[in-house]
XYZ file of C-alpha atoms in Angstrom:
661
model
C 139.368 103.783 100.308
C 135.903 105.165 99.604
C 135.568 107.660 96.807
C 134.521 111.214 97.732
C 130.829 112.182 97.736
C 129.561 113.091 94.304
C 131.951 110.803 92.448
C 129.862 107.907 91.161
C 131.212 104.406 91.444
C 130.819 103.064 87.909
C 129.280 99.653 87.476
C 131.862 96.847 87.198
C 133.111 96.102 83.662
C 131.165 92.851 83.295
C 127.816 94.387 84.288
C 126.879 95.246 80.709
C 128.886 92.504 79.017
C 125.681 90.925 77.747
C 122.109 92.045 77.412
C 119.943 94.526 75.606
C 121.829 97.770 74.833
C 118.629 99.663 75.678
C 118.777 98.229 79.170
C 122.444 99.163 79.494
C 121.670 102.691 78.359
C 118.846 102.988 80.899
C 121.149 102.043 83.785
C 123.946 104.325 82.620
C 121.568 107.264 82.170
C 120.139 106.643 85.637
C 123.606 106.705 87.234
C 124.260 109.986 85.448
C 121.034 111.467 86.834
C 121.902 110.313 90.336
C 125.212 112.169 90.085
C 124.266 115.312 88.168
C 120.631 115.964 89.170
C 120.078 114.266 92.534
C 123.615 114.645 93.939
C 123.460 111.258 95.615
C 126.452 109.461 97.115
C 126.925 105.987 95.567
C 128.852 104.792 98.630
C 126.084 105.549 101.101
C 124.008 102.855 102.772
C 120.443 104.085 102.511
C 117.276 102.471 103.826
C 114.217 103.459 101.769
C 111.892 105.762 103.738
C 108.622 104.170 104.837
C 105.189 105.776 105.152
C 102.707 105.181 107.965
C 99.787 102.815 107.419
C 97.432 105.791 107.261
C 99.521 107.412 104.505
C 99.746 104.125 102.605
C 95.959 103.733 102.718
C 95.589 107.207 101.216
C 97.992 106.302 98.412
C 96.363 102.942 97.807
C 92.776 104.206 97.626
C 92.972 105.361 93.955
C 94.288 101.890 93.038
C 91.696 99.839 94.955
C 89.455 99.246 91.931
C 92.440 98.265 89.802
C 93.635 95.786 92.454
C 90.170 94.225 92.767
C 89.629 93.676 89.040
C 93.119 92.253 88.457
C 93.213 89.951 91.490
C 93.200 86.710 89.398
C 96.281 87.913 87.522
C 98.087 88.588 90.793
C 96.998 85.202 92.145
C 98.743 83.493 89.221
C 101.831 85.687 89.600
C 102.037 84.880 93.318
C 102.143 81.154 92.618
C 104.986 81.559 90.119
C 106.868 84.030 92.336
C 106.581 81.786 95.383
C 108.022 78.787 93.531
C 110.852 80.896 92.071
C 111.725 82.661 95.349
C 110.607 86.209 94.480
C 108.626 88.799 96.389
C 106.091 91.006 94.588
C 105.787 94.766 95.022
C 103.058 96.950 93.508
C 103.667 100.694 93.641
C 101.840 103.856 92.693
C 103.212 106.471 90.312
C 105.393 107.906 93.099
C 107.179 104.642 93.782
C 105.317 103.935 97.052
C 104.676 100.229 97.720
C 100.897 99.944 98.218
C 100.697 96.148 97.992
C 103.314 93.489 98.675
C 103.457 89.712 98.761
C 106.132 87.670 100.561
C 104.712 84.172 100.099
C 107.765 82.008 100.785
C 110.223 81.780 103.649
C 113.041 82.374 101.155
C 111.974 85.955 100.451
C 110.568 87.050 103.830
C 114.038 88.161 104.828
C 113.799 90.724 102.003
C 111.260 92.696 104.059
C 113.781 93.209 106.860
C 116.283 94.491 104.290
C 114.025 97.321 103.139
C 111.600 95.787 100.621
C 108.613 96.619 102.811
C 104.993 97.628 102.478
C 104.866 101.439 102.385
C 108.528 101.883 101.403
C 109.392 104.613 98.860
C 111.577 103.777 95.834
C 111.687 107.055 93.909
C 114.920 107.275 91.911
C 115.679 110.801 93.131
C 115.609 109.535 96.731
C 117.054 106.027 96.513
C 119.106 106.168 93.329
C 119.108 103.604 90.522
C 116.674 100.798 91.407
C 114.087 98.671 89.625
C 110.953 100.593 90.601
C 112.345 104.129 90.554
C 114.246 103.788 87.274
C 111.284 102.036 85.634
C 109.072 104.992 86.580
C 111.680 107.484 85.400
C 112.215 105.863 81.992
C 108.775 104.346 81.430
C 110.467 101.093 80.396
C 110.618 97.614 81.865
C 114.069 96.706 83.121
C 116.114 94.645 85.554
C 118.512 96.350 87.950
C 120.940 93.717 89.148
C 123.309 93.779 92.094
C 126.035 96.436 91.519
C 123.890 98.237 88.958
C 122.043 99.752 91.956
C 123.247 103.210 92.926
C 123.945 102.652 96.619
C 125.839 100.073 98.651
C 122.808 98.830 100.599
C 120.909 97.823 97.446
C 123.525 95.801 95.599
C 122.401 92.567 97.290
C 119.127 92.711 95.320
C 117.938 91.830 91.836
C 114.826 93.823 90.899
C 112.802 93.437 87.702
C 110.043 96.012 87.176
C 107.547 96.972 84.478
C 105.308 100.045 84.289
C 101.565 99.706 84.793
C 99.803 101.530 81.971
C 96.316 103.038 82.156
C 93.908 102.718 79.193
C 94.834 106.225 78.018
C 98.519 105.260 77.862
C 99.739 107.018 81.021
C 101.748 105.053 83.636
C 100.120 104.882 87.071
C 102.536 102.605 88.914
C 104.854 99.627 88.615
C 104.910 95.926 89.315
C 108.213 94.552 90.582
C 109.554 91.091 91.423
C 112.692 91.045 93.553
C 115.028 88.533 95.116
C 118.584 88.300 96.405
C 121.142 88.615 93.599
C 122.900 85.332 92.841
C 124.854 84.187 89.807
C 124.653 86.237 86.615
C 122.171 88.842 85.444
C 121.245 86.728 82.419
C 119.394 84.390 84.782
C 116.946 87.213 85.561
C 115.566 87.238 82.015
C 112.663 85.041 83.111
C 111.764 87.462 85.908
C 111.734 90.391 83.484
C 109.576 88.439 81.032
C 107.213 87.564 83.884
C 106.616 91.176 84.990
C 106.249 92.376 81.396
C 103.685 89.685 80.637
C 101.809 90.451 83.871
C 101.828 94.197 83.173
C 100.449 93.553 79.661
C 97.649 91.381 81.066
C 96.741 94.038 83.630
C 96.730 96.740 80.968
C 94.471 94.608 78.761
C 91.953 94.026 81.583
C 91.716 97.755 82.310
C 91.606 98.538 78.578
C 88.640 96.181 78.028
C 86.730 97.810 80.858
C 87.449 101.353 79.694
C 86.516 100.772 76.043
C 83.779 98.159 76.415
C 81.381 100.318 74.384
C 83.666 100.247 71.315
C 84.789 97.455 69.013
C 87.835 95.714 70.476
C 90.111 94.447 67.714
C 92.720 91.951 68.871
C 96.086 91.692 67.109
C 98.044 88.476 67.439
C 100.487 86.222 65.654
C 97.949 83.398 65.652
C 94.318 84.025 66.555
C 91.708 81.292 66.266
C 89.093 83.415 68.053
C 88.780 86.471 70.244
C 89.610 85.713 73.900
C 90.485 87.384 77.167
C 94.078 86.164 76.833
C 94.921 88.722 74.126
C 96.878 91.770 75.236
C 97.353 93.443 71.839
C 94.118 95.419 71.549
C 92.772 98.346 69.534
C 89.622 100.238 70.499
C 87.766 101.135 67.294
C 84.587 103.194 66.967
C 81.692 102.366 64.651
C 83.262 104.414 61.865
C 86.413 102.327 61.892
C 88.561 104.996 63.556
C 91.051 103.959 66.270
C 90.465 105.536 69.683
C 93.166 103.805 71.719
C 95.686 100.965 71.740
C 97.501 98.838 74.306
C 101.282 98.734 74.622
C 101.318 95.159 73.319
C 99.449 96.252 70.170
C 101.997 98.997 69.513
C 104.849 96.524 69.867
C 103.240 94.040 67.456
C 102.728 96.814 64.911
C 106.306 98.060 65.321
C 105.232 101.480 66.616
C 106.563 103.577 69.508
C 103.845 106.146 70.258
C 100.070 105.957 70.541
C 99.823 109.285 68.754
C 100.955 107.475 65.621
C 97.659 105.580 65.342
C 95.021 107.367 67.475
C 92.323 108.897 65.224
C 93.720 106.932 62.290
C 91.383 104.545 60.476
C 91.858 100.812 60.930
C 92.141 100.453 57.155
C 95.016 102.954 56.967
C 96.873 101.077 59.682
C 96.246 97.467 58.700
C 94.827 97.519 55.177
C 91.580 95.951 56.446
C 88.346 97.769 57.173
C 86.318 97.198 60.326
C 83.457 95.940 58.156
C 85.580 93.137 56.695
C 86.902 92.140 60.123
C 83.360 92.021 61.494
C 82.074 90.155 58.433
C 84.715 87.468 58.991
C 83.049 86.630 62.306
C 85.127 84.178 64.304
C 87.572 83.685 61.438
C 90.811 85.673 61.834
C 91.747 88.181 59.144
C 95.387 88.007 58.048
C 97.262 91.297 57.588
C 100.723 91.969 56.147
C 102.746 95.104 55.677
C 106.243 96.461 55.110
C 106.642 97.342 58.798
C 105.567 93.916 60.029
C 108.246 91.310 60.638
C 105.607 88.579 60.299
C 101.925 88.374 59.263
C 99.391 89.173 61.985
C 95.785 88.203 62.564
C 92.844 90.410 63.461
C 89.782 89.287 65.379
C 87.172 91.383 67.115
C 84.681 91.681 69.955
C 81.486 93.677 69.491
C 80.662 96.600 71.817
C 79.195 95.632 75.188
C 76.236 97.337 76.847
C 77.982 96.917 80.184
C 81.720 97.114 81.002
C 83.511 93.826 80.493
C 84.749 92.206 83.694
C 87.261 89.409 83.706
C 86.433 87.750 87.011
C 87.996 84.590 88.423
C 85.881 81.737 89.755
C 84.009 82.833 92.875
C 86.176 80.819 95.262
C 89.417 82.227 93.867
C 88.094 85.780 93.934
C 86.966 85.443 97.536
C 90.233 83.817 98.603
C 92.237 86.606 97.013
C 90.139 89.297 98.675
C 90.243 87.596 102.083
C 94.003 87.346 101.774
C 94.156 91.060 101.021
C 92.289 92.013 104.215
C 93.815 89.303 106.399
C 95.037 91.855 108.957
C 91.913 94.001 108.852
C 89.879 94.370 112.081
C 86.835 93.666 109.904
C 87.943 90.115 109.223
C 88.684 89.613 112.908
C 85.099 90.439 113.917
C 83.715 88.323 111.072
C 85.445 85.229 112.440
C 85.092 81.965 110.527
C 81.429 82.483 109.597
C 81.367 82.482 105.781
C 78.366 84.826 105.495
C 80.010 87.353 107.818
C 83.293 87.157 105.907
C 81.388 88.138 102.767
C 79.879 91.113 104.617
C 83.366 92.088 105.813
C 84.560 92.127 102.179
C 81.661 94.396 101.197
C 82.403 96.804 104.058
C 86.104 96.785 103.176
C 85.395 97.850 99.606
C 83.205 100.820 100.522
C 84.661 102.049 103.817
C 86.830 104.766 102.248
C 84.088 106.036 99.963
C 81.251 108.426 100.695
C 78.786 105.582 101.214
C 76.747 105.267 104.412
C 76.592 101.867 106.116
C 73.541 100.536 107.975
C 74.080 97.667 110.422
C 70.951 95.678 111.277
C 70.496 92.954 113.840
C 69.021 91.939 117.159
C 70.263 93.508 120.366
C 73.662 92.101 121.291
C 74.719 90.896 117.832
C 77.797 93.145 117.856
C 76.698 96.129 115.784
C 78.928 98.581 117.660
C 81.875 96.182 117.447
C 81.385 96.061 113.664
C 81.156 99.841 113.487
C 84.438 100.173 115.379
C 86.079 97.597 113.093
C 84.924 99.537 110.011
C 86.368 102.728 111.492
C 89.669 101.064 112.435
C 90.003 99.569 108.940
C 89.380 102.883 107.188
C 91.614 105.826 106.348
C 89.860 107.668 109.212
C 91.263 105.305 111.859
C 93.435 108.008 113.486
C 90.452 110.348 113.882
C 87.646 110.194 116.498
C 85.061 107.419 116.708
C 82.018 109.004 118.378
C 78.953 107.047 119.514
C 75.417 108.253 120.190
C 72.684 105.847 121.303
C 69.482 107.433 120.064
C 67.360 105.231 122.346
C 69.283 105.937 125.551
C 68.942 109.751 125.572
C 65.681 111.569 126.432
C 64.011 113.097 123.393
C 64.394 116.575 124.891
C 68.195 116.226 125.087
C 69.087 114.292 121.943
C 69.124 117.387 119.712
C 71.663 119.206 121.901
C 73.730 115.997 122.173
C 73.826 115.634 118.409
C 74.271 119.254 117.304
C 75.667 120.934 120.411
C 74.730 124.419 121.593
C 76.274 127.844 121.918
C 77.046 129.882 125.032
C 73.935 131.099 126.883
C 71.509 128.933 124.900
C 70.113 127.151 127.961
C 69.654 128.174 131.535
C 72.046 126.006 133.478
C 73.954 125.012 130.351
C 77.728 125.027 130.144
C 79.145 128.525 130.176
C 81.038 128.195 126.905
C 78.445 126.013 125.199
C 78.930 122.384 124.186
C 80.287 120.649 121.101
C 77.789 118.152 119.683
C 78.536 114.581 118.678
C 78.510 115.423 114.966
C 81.136 118.132 115.304
C 83.169 116.000 117.730
C 83.464 113.307 115.039
C 85.077 115.750 112.566
C 87.225 113.757 110.125
C 86.367 110.486 111.853
C 83.250 108.356 112.224
C 79.899 109.075 113.882
C 78.096 105.927 115.001
C 74.358 106.441 115.497
C 73.100 103.414 117.389
C 69.371 102.609 117.421
C 68.716 105.155 114.672
C 65.145 103.809 114.441
C 64.342 105.479 117.783
C 65.358 108.968 116.634
C 62.430 111.454 116.779
C 60.941 112.419 113.411
C 61.739 116.125 113.879
C 65.400 115.315 114.428
C 65.466 112.987 111.421
C 64.766 115.977 109.172
C 67.708 117.912 110.639
C 70.023 114.908 110.313
C 69.020 114.470 106.666
C 69.967 118.059 105.929
C 73.327 117.620 107.672
C 74.103 114.515 105.628
C 73.191 116.326 102.417
C 74.938 119.662 103.064
C 77.821 118.530 105.294
C 77.345 121.406 107.724
C 75.635 121.930 111.079
C 74.241 124.857 113.011
C 74.554 124.356 116.795
C 71.519 125.336 118.874
C 71.500 129.023 119.700
C 73.833 129.928 116.836
C 73.243 131.294 113.350
C 76.502 130.624 111.501
C 76.767 127.081 110.089
C 79.907 124.983 110.627
C 81.356 122.853 107.817
C 82.158 119.271 108.802
C 83.914 116.224 107.343
C 81.336 113.599 108.270
C 81.099 109.838 107.860
C 78.101 108.129 109.446
C 77.487 104.496 110.355
C 73.995 103.718 111.635
C 72.634 100.687 113.461
C 69.211 99.467 114.490
C 67.335 96.405 115.696
C 64.126 97.801 114.173
C 62.691 96.939 110.776
C 63.125 100.388 109.223
C 61.131 99.484 106.115
C 58.139 98.748 108.327
C 58.769 101.977 110.220
C 58.801 103.885 106.915
C 55.458 102.299 105.934
C 54.013 103.237 109.345
C 55.247 106.837 109.095
C 57.669 106.419 112.021
C 60.805 106.901 109.931
C 61.519 109.225 107.015
C 61.846 107.385 103.719
C 64.396 109.850 102.325
C 66.597 109.442 105.421
C 66.332 105.662 105.197
C 67.752 105.644 101.668
C 70.409 108.174 102.685
C 71.779 106.020 105.552
C 71.429 102.593 103.896
C 73.900 102.889 101.035
C 75.177 99.494 102.172
C 72.823 97.328 104.240
C 74.640 94.825 106.480
C 72.343 92.394 108.356
C 74.104 90.664 111.264
C 72.796 87.190 112.187
C 71.581 86.232 115.648
C 73.955 84.042 117.646
C 71.573 81.069 117.482
C 71.772 81.161 113.659
C 75.570 81.270 113.420
C 77.489 78.194 112.308
C 80.760 79.150 114.001
C 79.570 79.097 117.616
C 82.321 76.739 118.811
C 85.040 78.982 117.390
C 83.257 82.003 118.866
C 83.174 80.387 122.330
C 86.939 79.806 122.241
C 87.643 83.281 120.893
C 85.607 84.986 123.635
C 87.190 82.870 126.379
C 90.656 83.845 125.148
C 89.606 87.501 124.921
C 88.202 87.567 128.466
C 91.276 85.796 129.838
C 93.467 88.392 128.140
C 91.370 91.309 129.449
C 91.437 89.980 133.007
C 95.085 88.950 132.988
C 94.455 85.201 133.332
C 97.505 83.266 132.190
C 96.029 79.759 132.312
C 94.513 78.107 129.247
C 90.817 77.406 129.844
C 88.481 75.376 127.653
C 84.859 74.226 127.745
C 84.093 70.755 129.058
C 81.959 68.781 126.538
C 78.756 68.910 128.689
C 79.063 72.683 129.118
C 79.824 73.046 125.412
C 76.704 71.077 124.472
C 74.575 73.184 126.806
C 75.873 76.430 125.272
C 75.258 75.073 121.769
C 71.665 74.124 122.564
C 70.753 77.403 124.290
C 68.732 79.901 122.230
C 70.665 83.059 123.336
C 68.040 85.823 123.344
C 70.755 88.320 124.309
C 73.129 87.121 121.566
C 76.883 87.759 121.827
C 76.513 90.287 124.653
C 74.750 87.688 126.790
C 77.286 85.016 125.811
C 80.174 87.204 126.927
C 78.503 87.858 130.297
C 77.905 84.114 130.782
C 81.539 83.266 129.986
C 82.840 86.016 132.279
C 80.879 84.532 135.174
C 81.938 80.982 134.276
C 85.609 81.985 134.259
C 85.212 83.517 137.720
C 83.598 80.339 139.088
C 85.883 77.907 137.270
C 88.641 76.417 139.483
C 90.373 74.116 137.000
C 91.335 74.191 133.341
C 87.820 73.502 132.058
C 84.468 75.248 132.414
C 81.842 72.740 133.550
C 78.047 72.884 133.659
C 78.139 73.859 137.346
C 80.146 76.980 136.420
C 77.360 78.263 134.163
C 74.557 80.522 135.452
C 71.546 78.849 137.117
C 69.196 80.578 134.672
C 71.018 79.011 131.729
C 70.907 75.534 133.239
C 67.221 75.904 134.140
C 66.153 76.998 130.659
C 68.330 74.520 128.793
C 68.196 70.757 128.570
C 69.912 68.044 126.650
C 66.954 68.204 124.242
C 66.757 70.578 121.291
C 64.285 73.486 121.286
C 62.023 71.371 119.062
C 60.251 68.174 120.204
C 61.848 64.824 119.312
C 61.187 63.362 115.884
C 58.207 60.961 116.099
C 59.250 57.313 116.060
C 58.346 53.920 117.562
C 60.306 54.918 120.651
C 58.276 58.105 121.002
C 55.090 56.042 121.167
C 56.229 54.110 124.241
C 54.397 55.075 127.454
C 57.651 55.631 129.333
C 59.280 57.790 126.665
C 60.018 60.729 128.978
C 62.914 63.241 128.901
C 66.162 61.675 129.997
C 66.947 62.280 133.614
C 63.270 62.362 134.694
C 62.731 58.565 134.724
C 64.429 55.744 136.646
C 67.718 54.515 135.217
C 66.161 51.292 133.973
C 63.563 53.178 131.885
C 66.181 55.513 130.494
C 68.367 52.568 129.528
C 65.410 50.862 127.845
C 64.576 54.013 125.868
C 68.111 54.382 124.608
C 68.437 50.704 123.746
C 65.131 50.737 121.847
C 66.271 53.772 119.818
C 69.630 52.178 119.014
C 68.015 48.917 117.933
C 65.476 50.748 115.794
C 68.228 52.673 113.993
C 70.612 49.691 113.736
C 73.015 51.245 116.229
C 73.654 54.305 114.055
C 74.231 56.678 116.960
C 73.573 59.889 115.030
C 70.148 58.711 113.833
C 69.217 57.315 117.240
C 70.196 60.559 118.954
C 68.107 62.572 116.490
C 65.105 60.331 117.111
C 65.520 60.824 120.861
C 65.881 64.589 120.428
C 69.313 64.666 122.075
C 72.824 65.464 120.854
C 75.188 62.780 119.570
C 77.671 63.433 122.385
C 74.909 62.976 124.973
C 73.915 59.700 123.346
C 77.513 58.433 123.513
C 77.697 59.430 127.170
C 74.457 57.561 127.975
C 75.654 54.456 126.082
C 78.785 54.438 128.187
C 76.821 55.143 131.399
C 74.494 52.178 130.859
C 77.249 49.917 129.452
C 75.305 49.263 126.248
C 77.062 47.197 123.561
C 76.333 46.301 119.951
C 74.966 42.710 119.795
C 77.296 40.120 118.266
C 74.568 38.912 115.907
C 73.868 41.792 113.574
C 70.531 40.199 112.608
C 69.209 41.104 116.060
C 69.040 44.648 114.738
C 65.986 45.099 112.495
C 66.711 46.558 109.100
């Protein structure tokens, strides 16, 4: 029979049979709070509330810099957690999960049981749990099985540690969780893991915050100063301590930072800063009545720039790409490495007051990128408003951009009109072809961007706006500035981040892009069959120079899908214009060779079959039947060369000495 509401179910007798008394006290105190302060029912089955993605993005934004700079630490933790069958949760100071990792099939079921991205684990809402109780007490702890206050949580084992800012204040937690099995003692490794990780994170942030001071490392054995130390003191030039990490306090046997802040290093350790510095790379041994064992001091001199502990480039990029795996930005970037890097840059700045300028030829997907930036940002639920500055007559663009009041124009709308800027309130305004905006209007736009307010035509009272602008152009704005066609001050205002988008002919992922667009068009038009490109059609598309870029490619594929009767798009399904302007040759003339000097060395398909066969055979013999080299000499693709070899039934001679070296 269930106990009445308000009567806590005490933990079973063996729960605290072994372990740190401090941990036991933390759990017992938490249960008491749940009963006396929060009035929670221990017999209830509660699912943690979950925030929307928009709300989670808002909560995560203050932690973005922290997550970026500590990504190598999380990468290491993820490897260990995956092998041990744990999921990882990172929360803010309110217990909201802003980052989560479920890297093994063993722990993915945890997400369906409530350990989800955006879930809220505040103790006053959920009861005793790893994250909430860690935040409440400020201590690392494990909450195991029946120690949870609530029936629905007792299947879990959660070990959490507070994340400490350089000034000593907690700003979140890191938690590793799994399904409870066996005894609580087995979770000691998990608790050690989160404590060690939290110390490393604190040390990274501490180094960055106090890079302009002397950093004195405290350790049990210290051959030289290194980034692996977590016990750190920040000391000014006069030898006075400005701050300390949690690990340093523990090594010194202290509880509070106030016990050492503003104290001299000599008073604390018996050694002056001068002697520590004079020792150079040699550690200075310190002893004291409060120390259980001798400790060593080493130091790092002040840095002119903040210290960054970055992983190797490949690891850093992999971690960041993994973080934005579901972002629309990464979807539009595709598999092109250069575009993935640009997607990472956009992702880092999209929620800051930094304008983005997209540059590229017509049809390279500038508007698609702008929409992806908007959809990836915290403004995604607000309007995305587009204005093409080149498509609107100069006489109308001002009213389109700023709007007008009632009675401003003869024949205008009776109640006036809201302009594009005001219509984008709280969202994103995309100004396409900004290079074609009249100079007079550029001055007004500059003022709007600076003051964040507009005055519609025919009105006097300005209107405050929450504005974020993304601009795009196919013009060279720097040249326009030099020619006096574009305001220099506006150029620097809109180009906080400059993102050049490559032309389709320069992209290395064209094959993947072809497949992606075919699938997209099939989906848009409701085609259920799976359609691919036949090799000849694929080669033709690869060799074409695409003056209209991705826009032209999509139009070509739409037509080809309409004309295609089978499961493959052939050359005959492609537009006549494309076939007429393309050939099996590259845009450049063939590489000069002995074959090129032959009188009958004409483009394939324009000579009798015997001459074509002779040309191909001569090229193969010259290049010792290395098809790739022979094809390059002929100025054709390797696949075309293979097809011609098969067509003319050419075979490698049995005597390899027939082939000149």
